[in-house]
Amino acid sequence: MSDATFTPRVFSGIQPSGGLTLGNYLGAMKRFVDMQDAGTHECVYCMVDLHAITVWQDPAALTRNTRELCAGFIAAGIDPEKSILFNQSQVSEHAQLAWIFNCVARMGWMGRMTQWKDKAGKNAEAASLGLFAYPALMAADILAYHATHVPVGEDQKQHLELTRDIAAKFNHDYGVDFFPLPDPVIEGAATRVMNLQDGTKKMSKSDPSDRTRINMTDDADTIARKIKKARTDPDPLPETVEGLERRPEARNLVNIWAGLADLSVEDVVAQNAGKMFGYFKQDLADLAVAKLAPISTEMARLMQDPDEIDRILARGSDRARDIAAPILRQTFDIMGIVRN
Ligand code: TYM
């Protein structure tokens, strides 16, 4: 464990690969806003375009999705004056530090990543080298800022453990206490939002069926319809949280309610005990529309001025570079790399 004291700093990222979902919002973005507003940490939030291109991205779509994601951050409550908001490729320190970490991390570590196994599937030979090295770039994102806290959804837990392993191995190999071992912040009721039609699968932008997710660009009618058509079981809501066991769809809707309303799962169950799901879903649809529709409306408004979005990203990149560049320079010095 590191003895050095580091400035409390948050880093997190989202891929601009299109289709921001309710999972991204409740598991990540909404919590980014909470951490920004708490004012206890400097917050750095990134559109990780270099991660997105580890699988094919159509160029025009990547441009649009990067701007749309930036609009999503702002519409959700990220203030680009308070937080640093930028896209990864524009701060070259990420790619430079990632290369160094490619030389620190071991093939075996990467090969054990469940997301690599899931995404590469049976045909790993055809996957990009970038997809395999994805977690080392993630470690570089975080450690280029000496970030101490990383808010993410549950699916990123293993990648954050690997980030700590990379930091620890670098510190050990060079006999320094230079990189912090960042803490994952995986908190709240909605760290794993599930598919609306199958509560055993994660809600994902890549599912072929649009009915399985709520997109942050969905309008009020679409949000309400998807919630009302969400799969549930025939029983009413239980009296206690234990009563949600082995009822994945019911549990998911309760979690979504708790996430949207900033309540605990216990509170949501207590408020709705004995209610039939038809009524519960009606109320949840009203809550989701009230919370989400203003975000999609604001995203659409911001998207009408792409130049302004690009200006915000450019300013964010400058601020990010001011933090990352000296950290990379010190890394070079530790490693004996001659600088000029
Ligand atoms: P991405 O774009 O896949 O997801 C962005 C964030 O959304 C969370 N998330 C969810 N949370 C709850 N329920 C869901 N169904 C759900 N789906 C997605 C993810 O956990 C994530 O927090 N590799 C990262 C991006 C990244 C990053 C980083 C994160 C790159 N560098 C450095 C933190 C620090 C990812 O999966 O993005």
Short mmCIF file of C-alpha atoms and ligand atoms in Angstrom, two decimals:
data_model
loop_
_atom_site.label_atom_id
_atom_site.label_comp_id
_atom_site.label_asym_id
_atom_site.label_seq_id
_atom_site.Cartn_x
_atom_site.Cartn_y
_atom_site.Cartn_z
CA MET A 1 0.00 0.00 0.00
CA SER A 2 1.25 3.45 -0.88
CA ASP A 3 2.46 5.70 1.94
CA ALA A 4 2.52 8.83 -0.17
CA THR A 5 -0.39 11.23 0.16
CA PHE A 6 -2.16 12.13 -3.03
CA THR A 7 -4.57 14.96 -3.81
CA PRO A 8 -8.12 13.54 -3.67
CA ARG A 9 -8.96 13.25 -7.34
CA VAL A 10 -11.70 11.41 -9.22
CA PHE A 11 -11.23 10.02 -12.72
CA SER A 12 -13.75 8.13 -14.79
CA GLY A 13 -14.58 7.56 -18.43
CA ILE A 14 -17.33 6.47 -20.79
CA GLN A 15 -16.87 5.15 -24.32
CA PRO A 16 -18.34 7.28 -27.11
CA SER A 17 -19.58 4.20 -28.92
CA GLY A 18 -23.17 5.40 -29.20
CA GLY A 19 -26.32 4.74 -27.28
CA LEU A 20 -25.81 5.95 -23.74
CA THR A 21 -28.13 3.80 -21.58
CA LEU A 22 -29.88 4.09 -18.24
CA GLY A 23 -27.16 1.71 -16.99
CA ASN A 24 -24.45 4.24 -17.91
CA TYR A 25 -26.49 6.99 -16.31
CA LEU A 26 -27.31 5.34 -12.98
CA GLY A 27 -24.10 3.29 -12.71
CA ALA A 28 -21.74 6.08 -13.73
CA MET A 29 -22.86 9.51 -14.90
CA LYS A 30 -25.31 10.36 -12.12
CA ARG A 31 -22.67 9.38 -9.58
CA PHE A 32 -20.08 11.51 -11.39
CA VAL A 33 -22.41 14.45 -10.84
CA ASP A 34 -22.80 13.58 -7.15
CA MET A 35 -19.02 13.47 -6.71
CA GLN A 36 -18.62 16.76 -8.54
CA ASP A 37 -21.29 18.42 -6.41
CA ALA A 38 -19.87 17.05 -3.16
CA GLY A 39 -16.88 19.30 -3.84
CA THR A 40 -14.48 17.01 -1.97
CA HIS A 41 -12.48 15.93 -5.02
CA GLU A 42 -11.15 17.41 -8.20
CA CYS A 43 -13.10 15.56 -10.91
CA VAL A 44 -11.78 14.51 -14.32
CA TYR A 45 -14.26 12.92 -16.75
CA CYS A 46 -13.29 11.57 -20.11
CA MET A 47 -14.84 10.42 -23.36
CA VAL A 48 -12.60 7.41 -23.97
CA ASP A 49 -12.46 7.41 -27.77
CA LEU A 50 -9.24 5.35 -27.86
CA HIS A 51 -11.09 2.61 -25.99
CA ALA A 52 -14.05 2.83 -28.35
CA ILE A 53 -11.85 2.13 -31.41
CA THR A 54 -10.68 -1.21 -29.99
CA VAL A 55 -13.71 -2.40 -31.97
CA TRP A 56 -14.73 -0.90 -35.34
CA GLN A 57 -16.23 2.59 -35.22
CA ASP A 58 -17.63 4.29 -38.27
CA PRO A 59 -15.78 7.66 -38.47
CA ALA A 60 -18.85 9.88 -38.87
CA ALA A 61 -20.62 8.01 -36.07
CA LEU A 62 -17.60 8.35 -33.76
CA THR A 63 -17.60 12.12 -34.26
CA ARG A 64 -21.30 12.35 -33.54
CA ASN A 65 -21.18 9.96 -30.60
CA THR A 66 -18.29 11.85 -28.97
CA ARG A 67 -20.21 15.12 -29.16
CA GLU A 68 -23.43 13.44 -28.04
CA LEU A 69 -21.67 11.91 -25.03
CA CYS A 70 -20.26 15.31 -24.11
CA ALA A 71 -23.77 16.74 -24.39
CA GLY A 72 -24.98 13.88 -22.18
CA PHE A 73 -22.44 14.67 -19.47
CA ILE A 74 -23.47 18.33 -19.42
CA ALA A 75 -27.21 17.61 -19.62
CA ALA A 76 -26.87 15.18 -16.70
CA GLY A 77 -25.28 17.92 -14.56
CA ILE A 78 -21.54 17.94 -15.19
CA ASP A 79 -20.38 21.54 -15.16
CA PRO A 80 -17.33 21.85 -17.46
CA GLU A 81 -16.06 24.73 -15.34
CA LYS A 82 -16.09 22.68 -12.13
CA SER A 83 -15.05 19.32 -13.61
CA ILE A 84 -12.55 18.63 -16.38
CA LEU A 85 -14.38 17.22 -19.41
CA PHE A 86 -12.44 16.12 -22.51
CA ASN A 87 -11.79 13.36 -25.02
CA GLN A 88 -8.96 10.96 -24.38
CA SER A 89 -7.20 10.99 -27.75
CA GLN A 90 -6.52 14.73 -27.42
CA VAL A 91 -4.30 14.27 -24.39
CA SER A 92 -1.47 12.16 -25.78
CA GLU A 93 -0.20 11.34 -22.28
CA HIS A 94 -2.89 8.62 -22.09
CA ALA A 95 -1.46 6.71 -25.08
CA GLN A 96 2.13 7.25 -23.95
CA LEU A 97 1.54 5.99 -20.44
CA ALA A 98 -0.54 3.11 -21.82
CA TRP A 99 2.49 1.92 -23.78
CA ILE A 100 4.59 1.96 -20.63
CA PHE A 101 1.88 -0.03 -18.84
CA ASN A 102 1.78 -2.52 -21.73
CA CYS A 103 5.35 -3.23 -20.71
CA VAL A 104 4.46 -3.52 -17.01
CA ALA A 105 1.30 -5.66 -17.28
CA ARG A 106 1.65 -9.37 -18.02
CA MET A 107 -0.12 -11.26 -20.80
CA GLY A 108 -1.61 -13.62 -18.21
CA TRP A 109 -3.26 -10.74 -16.34
CA MET A 110 -4.91 -9.49 -19.51
CA GLY A 111 -5.99 -12.96 -20.58
CA ARG A 112 -7.92 -13.41 -17.34
CA MET A 113 -10.11 -10.33 -17.85
CA THR A 114 -13.73 -11.45 -18.17
CA GLN A 115 -14.60 -8.54 -20.47
CA TRP A 116 -11.82 -9.57 -22.84
CA LYS A 117 -13.15 -13.13 -22.85
CA ASP A 118 -16.74 -11.93 -23.39
CA LYS A 119 -15.90 -9.44 -26.11
CA ALA A 120 -13.33 -11.50 -27.98
CA GLY A 121 -15.58 -14.56 -27.72
CA LYS A 122 -14.45 -17.78 -29.37
CA ASN A 123 -12.52 -15.98 -32.08
CA ALA A 124 -9.83 -14.22 -30.04
CA GLU A 125 -7.39 -14.52 -32.95
CA ALA A 126 -9.48 -12.02 -34.89
CA ALA A 127 -9.83 -9.50 -32.05
CA SER A 128 -7.71 -6.36 -32.16
CA LEU A 129 -4.54 -6.14 -30.12
CA GLY A 130 -6.05 -2.95 -28.68
CA LEU A 131 -8.98 -4.90 -27.24
CA PHE A 132 -6.54 -7.20 -25.43
CA ALA A 133 -4.54 -4.24 -24.09
CA TYR A 134 -7.71 -2.25 -23.19
CA PRO A 135 -7.22 -2.50 -19.39
CA ALA A 136 -3.64 -1.12 -19.58
CA LEU A 137 -5.01 1.98 -21.34
CA MET A 138 -7.63 2.23 -18.61
CA ALA A 139 -4.89 2.10 -15.97
CA ALA A 140 -3.08 4.86 -17.87
CA ASP A 141 -6.25 7.00 -17.93
CA ILE A 142 -6.53 6.80 -14.17
CA LEU A 143 -2.88 6.93 -13.16
CA ALA A 144 -1.91 9.76 -15.53
CA TYR A 145 -3.87 11.94 -13.08
CA HIS A 146 -2.78 10.14 -9.92
CA ALA A 147 -6.50 9.65 -9.39
CA THR A 148 -7.43 8.27 -5.98
CA HIS A 149 -11.10 7.40 -6.62
CA VAL A 150 -12.79 5.86 -9.63
CA PRO A 151 -16.61 5.75 -9.75
CA VAL A 152 -17.79 2.94 -12.06
CA GLY A 153 -20.48 0.31 -12.45
CA GLU A 154 -19.87 -3.19 -11.13
CA ASP A 155 -18.72 -4.54 -14.50
CA GLN A 156 -15.50 -2.48 -14.22
CA LYS A 157 -14.40 -3.90 -10.88
CA GLN A 158 -11.91 -6.37 -12.32
CA HIS A 159 -10.33 -3.71 -14.54
CA LEU A 160 -9.79 -1.52 -11.48
CA GLU A 161 -8.15 -4.37 -9.61
CA LEU A 162 -5.80 -4.69 -12.57
CA THR A 163 -5.09 -0.95 -12.42
CA ARG A 164 -3.99 -1.37 -8.82
CA ASP A 165 -1.81 -4.35 -9.82
CA ILE A 166 -0.14 -2.29 -12.54
CA ALA A 167 0.47 0.64 -10.16
CA ALA A 168 1.86 -1.69 -7.50
CA LYS A 169 4.15 -3.51 -9.94
CA PHE A 170 5.49 -0.24 -11.36
CA ASN A 171 6.15 1.09 -7.85
CA HIS A 172 7.80 -2.17 -6.84
CA ASP A 173 9.94 -2.61 -9.98
CA TYR A 174 11.33 0.92 -9.79
CA GLY A 175 11.47 1.08 -5.98
CA VAL A 176 9.24 4.15 -5.77
CA ASP A 177 5.99 5.20 -4.17
CA PHE A 178 4.89 7.11 -7.23
CA PHE A 179 1.48 5.83 -8.40
CA PRO A 180 -1.48 5.69 -6.00
CA LEU A 181 -3.50 2.50 -5.73
CA PRO A 182 -6.87 4.00 -6.67
CA ASP A 183 -10.07 2.98 -4.90
CA PRO A 184 -13.03 1.82 -6.97
CA VAL A 185 -16.24 3.60 -5.97
CA ILE A 186 -19.01 1.13 -6.76
CA GLU A 187 -21.89 2.39 -4.65
CA GLY A 188 -25.63 2.85 -4.65
CA ALA A 189 -28.59 0.72 -5.64
CA ALA A 190 -27.96 0.70 -9.38
CA THR A 191 -24.35 -0.37 -9.91
CA ARG A 192 -25.60 -3.12 -12.21
CA VAL A 193 -28.74 -2.15 -14.12
CA MET A 194 -30.20 -5.18 -15.85
CA ASN A 195 -31.92 -5.82 -19.19
CA LEU A 196 -35.64 -4.91 -19.06
CA GLN A 197 -36.67 -8.18 -20.69
CA ASP A 198 -34.26 -10.53 -18.92
CA GLY A 199 -33.18 -9.63 -15.40
CA THR A 200 -30.21 -11.99 -15.52
CA LYS A 201 -28.44 -9.99 -18.25
CA LYS A 202 -26.82 -6.56 -17.95
CA MET A 203 -28.56 -3.64 -19.68
CA SER A 204 -26.33 -2.96 -22.67
CA LYS A 205 -26.21 -0.69 -25.68
CA SER A 206 -25.09 -3.63 -27.79
CA ASP A 207 -28.19 -5.81 -27.21
CA PRO A 208 -29.94 -6.24 -30.57
CA SER A 209 -33.36 -5.45 -29.05
CA ASP A 210 -34.07 -1.82 -28.17
CA ARG A 211 -36.88 -2.92 -25.78
CA THR A 212 -34.24 -4.27 -23.38
CA ARG A 213 -32.86 -0.85 -22.47
CA ILE A 214 -33.67 2.79 -21.94
CA ASN A 215 -31.49 5.08 -24.04
CA MET A 216 -30.68 8.52 -22.71
CA THR A 217 -31.93 9.89 -26.02
CA ASP A 218 -35.37 8.23 -25.67
CA ASP A 219 -38.31 10.64 -25.49
CA ALA A 220 -40.89 10.60 -22.69
CA ASP A 221 -43.35 8.27 -24.48
CA THR A 222 -40.65 5.75 -25.33
CA ILE A 223 -39.30 5.72 -21.76
CA ALA A 224 -42.79 5.16 -20.34
CA ARG A 225 -43.66 2.44 -22.88
CA LYS A 226 -40.44 0.49 -22.29
CA ILE A 227 -40.96 0.50 -18.51
CA LYS A 228 -44.60 -0.53 -18.76
CA LYS A 229 -43.60 -3.40 -21.08
CA ALA A 230 -40.68 -4.47 -18.87
CA ARG A 231 -40.88 -8.14 -17.91
CA THR A 232 -42.03 -8.90 -14.36
CA ASP A 233 -43.39 -11.89 -12.49
CA PRO A 234 -47.05 -12.24 -11.45
CA ASP A 235 -46.51 -11.65 -7.70
CA PRO A 236 -46.97 -8.30 -6.00
CA LEU A 237 -44.04 -6.42 -4.47
CA PRO A 238 -42.76 -8.13 -1.31
CA GLU A 239 -42.84 -6.73 2.21
CA THR A 240 -39.05 -7.00 2.63
CA VAL A 241 -35.92 -6.84 0.46
CA GLU A 242 -35.33 -10.57 1.06
CA GLY A 243 -38.57 -11.17 -0.82
CA LEU A 244 -36.85 -9.96 -4.01
CA GLU A 245 -34.44 -12.89 -4.01
CA ARG A 246 -34.70 -15.05 -7.13
CA ARG A 247 -36.91 -12.37 -8.71
CA PRO A 248 -34.29 -10.68 -10.93
CA GLU A 249 -36.72 -8.55 -12.97
CA ALA A 250 -38.54 -7.31 -9.87
CA ARG A 251 -35.25 -6.59 -8.16
CA ASN A 252 -34.02 -4.65 -11.20
CA LEU A 253 -37.06 -2.36 -11.32
CA VAL A 254 -36.77 -1.68 -7.59
CA ASN A 255 -33.07 -0.88 -8.04
CA ILE A 256 -33.86 1.49 -10.91
CA TRP A 257 -36.45 3.27 -8.77
CA ALA A 258 -33.96 3.57 -5.90
CA GLY A 259 -31.25 4.86 -8.25
CA LEU A 260 -33.49 7.44 -9.88
CA ALA A 261 -35.00 8.66 -6.61
CA ASP A 262 -31.79 8.52 -4.51
CA LEU A 263 -33.45 6.13 -2.08
CA SER A 264 -32.29 2.87 -0.57
CA VAL A 265 -33.75 -0.40 -1.85
CA GLU A 266 -35.26 -0.89 1.63
CA ASP A 267 -37.13 2.42 1.34
CA VAL A 268 -38.49 1.61 -2.11
CA VAL A 269 -39.71 -1.81 -0.91
CA ALA A 270 -41.27 -0.26 2.21
CA GLN A 271 -43.10 2.38 0.13
CA ASN A 272 -44.44 -0.15 -2.36
CA ALA A 273 -45.00 -3.31 -0.30
CA GLY A 274 -47.89 -5.37 -1.62
CA LYS A 275 -48.40 -3.26 -4.75
CA MET A 276 -49.09 -5.06 -8.03
CA PHE A 277 -46.46 -4.54 -10.72
CA GLY A 278 -48.91 -2.91 -13.10
CA TYR A 279 -49.26 0.02 -10.69
CA PHE A 280 -45.61 -0.02 -9.67
CA LYS A 281 -44.53 0.21 -13.31
CA GLN A 282 -46.92 3.10 -13.93
CA ASP A 283 -45.37 5.04 -11.01
CA LEU A 284 -41.85 4.07 -12.05
CA ALA A 285 -42.57 5.24 -15.60
CA ASP A 286 -43.70 8.63 -14.23
CA LEU A 287 -40.55 8.88 -12.10
CA ALA A 288 -38.26 7.88 -14.98
CA VAL A 289 -39.89 10.36 -17.36
CA ALA A 290 -39.61 13.16 -14.78
CA LYS A 291 -35.91 12.44 -14.24
CA LEU A 292 -34.75 11.40 -17.71
CA ALA A 293 -36.82 13.29 -20.29
CA PRO A 294 -35.32 16.70 -19.36
CA ILE A 295 -31.86 15.20 -19.90
CA SER A 296 -32.68 13.93 -23.39
CA THR A 297 -34.29 17.28 -24.28
CA GLU A 298 -31.21 19.17 -23.09
CA MET A 299 -28.90 16.80 -24.97
CA ALA A 300 -30.80 17.49 -28.19
CA ARG A 301 -30.53 21.24 -27.57
CA LEU A 302 -26.78 21.10 -26.91
CA MET A 303 -26.25 18.99 -30.03
CA GLN A 304 -27.50 21.86 -32.14
CA ASP A 305 -24.25 23.71 -31.43
CA PRO A 306 -21.40 21.25 -32.11
CA ASP A 307 -18.83 24.06 -32.25
CA GLU A 308 -19.58 24.97 -28.66
CA ILE A 309 -19.18 21.30 -27.66
CA ASP A 310 -15.81 21.20 -29.43
CA ARG A 311 -14.73 24.34 -27.59
CA ILE A 312 -15.67 22.78 -24.25
CA LEU A 313 -13.69 19.63 -25.11
CA ALA A 314 -10.65 21.65 -26.24
CA ARG A 315 -10.62 23.62 -23.00
CA GLY A 316 -11.00 20.39 -21.02
CA SER A 317 -8.04 18.82 -22.87
CA ASP A 318 -5.81 21.77 -21.96
CA ARG A 319 -6.72 21.45 -18.31
CA ALA A 320 -6.26 17.67 -18.36
CA ARG A 321 -2.84 17.99 -20.01
CA ASP A 322 -1.73 20.40 -17.31
CA ILE A 323 -2.14 17.59 -14.77
CA ALA A 324 -1.05 14.60 -16.86
CA ALA A 325 2.07 16.04 -18.54
CA PRO A 326 4.16 16.54 -15.38
CA ILE A 327 3.15 13.08 -14.13
CA LEU A 328 4.32 11.52 -17.40
CA ARG A 329 7.57 13.49 -17.25
CA GLN A 330 8.23 12.19 -13.74
CA THR A 331 7.43 8.65 -14.94
CA PHE A 332 10.08 9.02 -17.67
CA ASP A 333 12.59 10.26 -15.11
CA ILE A 334 11.91 7.31 -12.81
CA MET A 335 12.43 4.93 -15.73
CA GLY A 336 15.64 6.55 -16.92
CA ILE A 337 14.18 7.75 -20.20
CA VAL A 338 16.24 10.66 -21.55
CA ARG A 339 14.07 13.72 -22.14
CA ASN A 340 14.95 16.74 -24.21
P1 TYM B 1 -18.47 1.94 -20.76
O1 TYM B 1 -18.58 3.03 -21.74
O2 TYM B 1 -18.73 0.54 -21.20
O3 TYM B 1 -19.37 2.21 -19.49
C1 TYM B 1 -19.31 3.45 -18.85
C2 TYM B 1 -19.74 3.32 -17.39
O4 TYM B 1 -21.08 2.86 -17.30
C3 TYM B 1 -21.15 1.74 -16.42
N1 TYM B 1 -22.22 0.83 -16.88
C4 TYM B 1 -23.18 0.37 -16.09
N2 TYM B 1 -23.45 0.57 -14.78
C5 TYM B 1 -24.53 -0.06 -14.26
N3 TYM B 1 -25.35 -0.86 -14.99
C6 TYM B 1 -25.12 -1.09 -16.30
N4 TYM B 1 -25.93 -1.87 -17.01
C7 TYM B 1 -23.98 -0.46 -16.91
N5 TYM B 1 -23.47 -0.45 -18.17
C8 TYM B 1 -22.39 0.34 -18.13
C9 TYM B 1 -19.77 1.10 -16.51
O5 TYM B 1 -19.49 0.31 -15.37
C10 TYM B 1 -18.88 2.32 -16.61
O6 TYM B 1 -18.61 2.84 -15.31
N6 TYM B 1 -13.88 0.65 -19.59
C11 TYM B 1 -14.86 1.66 -19.16
C12 TYM B 1 -14.49 3.06 -19.61
C13 TYM B 1 -13.20 3.56 -19.08
C14 TYM B 1 -12.92 3.93 -17.73
C15 TYM B 1 -11.58 4.35 -17.72
C16 TYM B 1 -13.69 3.92 -16.58
C17 TYM B 1 -12.06 3.78 -19.78
N7 TYM B 1 -11.10 4.24 -18.99
C18 TYM B 1 -10.98 4.78 -16.55
C19 TYM B 1 -13.08 4.36 -15.39
C20 TYM B 1 -11.74 4.76 -15.39
C21 TYM B 1 -16.22 1.22 -19.69
O7 TYM B 1 -16.58 0.13 -19.62
O8 TYM B 1 -16.97 2.12 -20.25
#
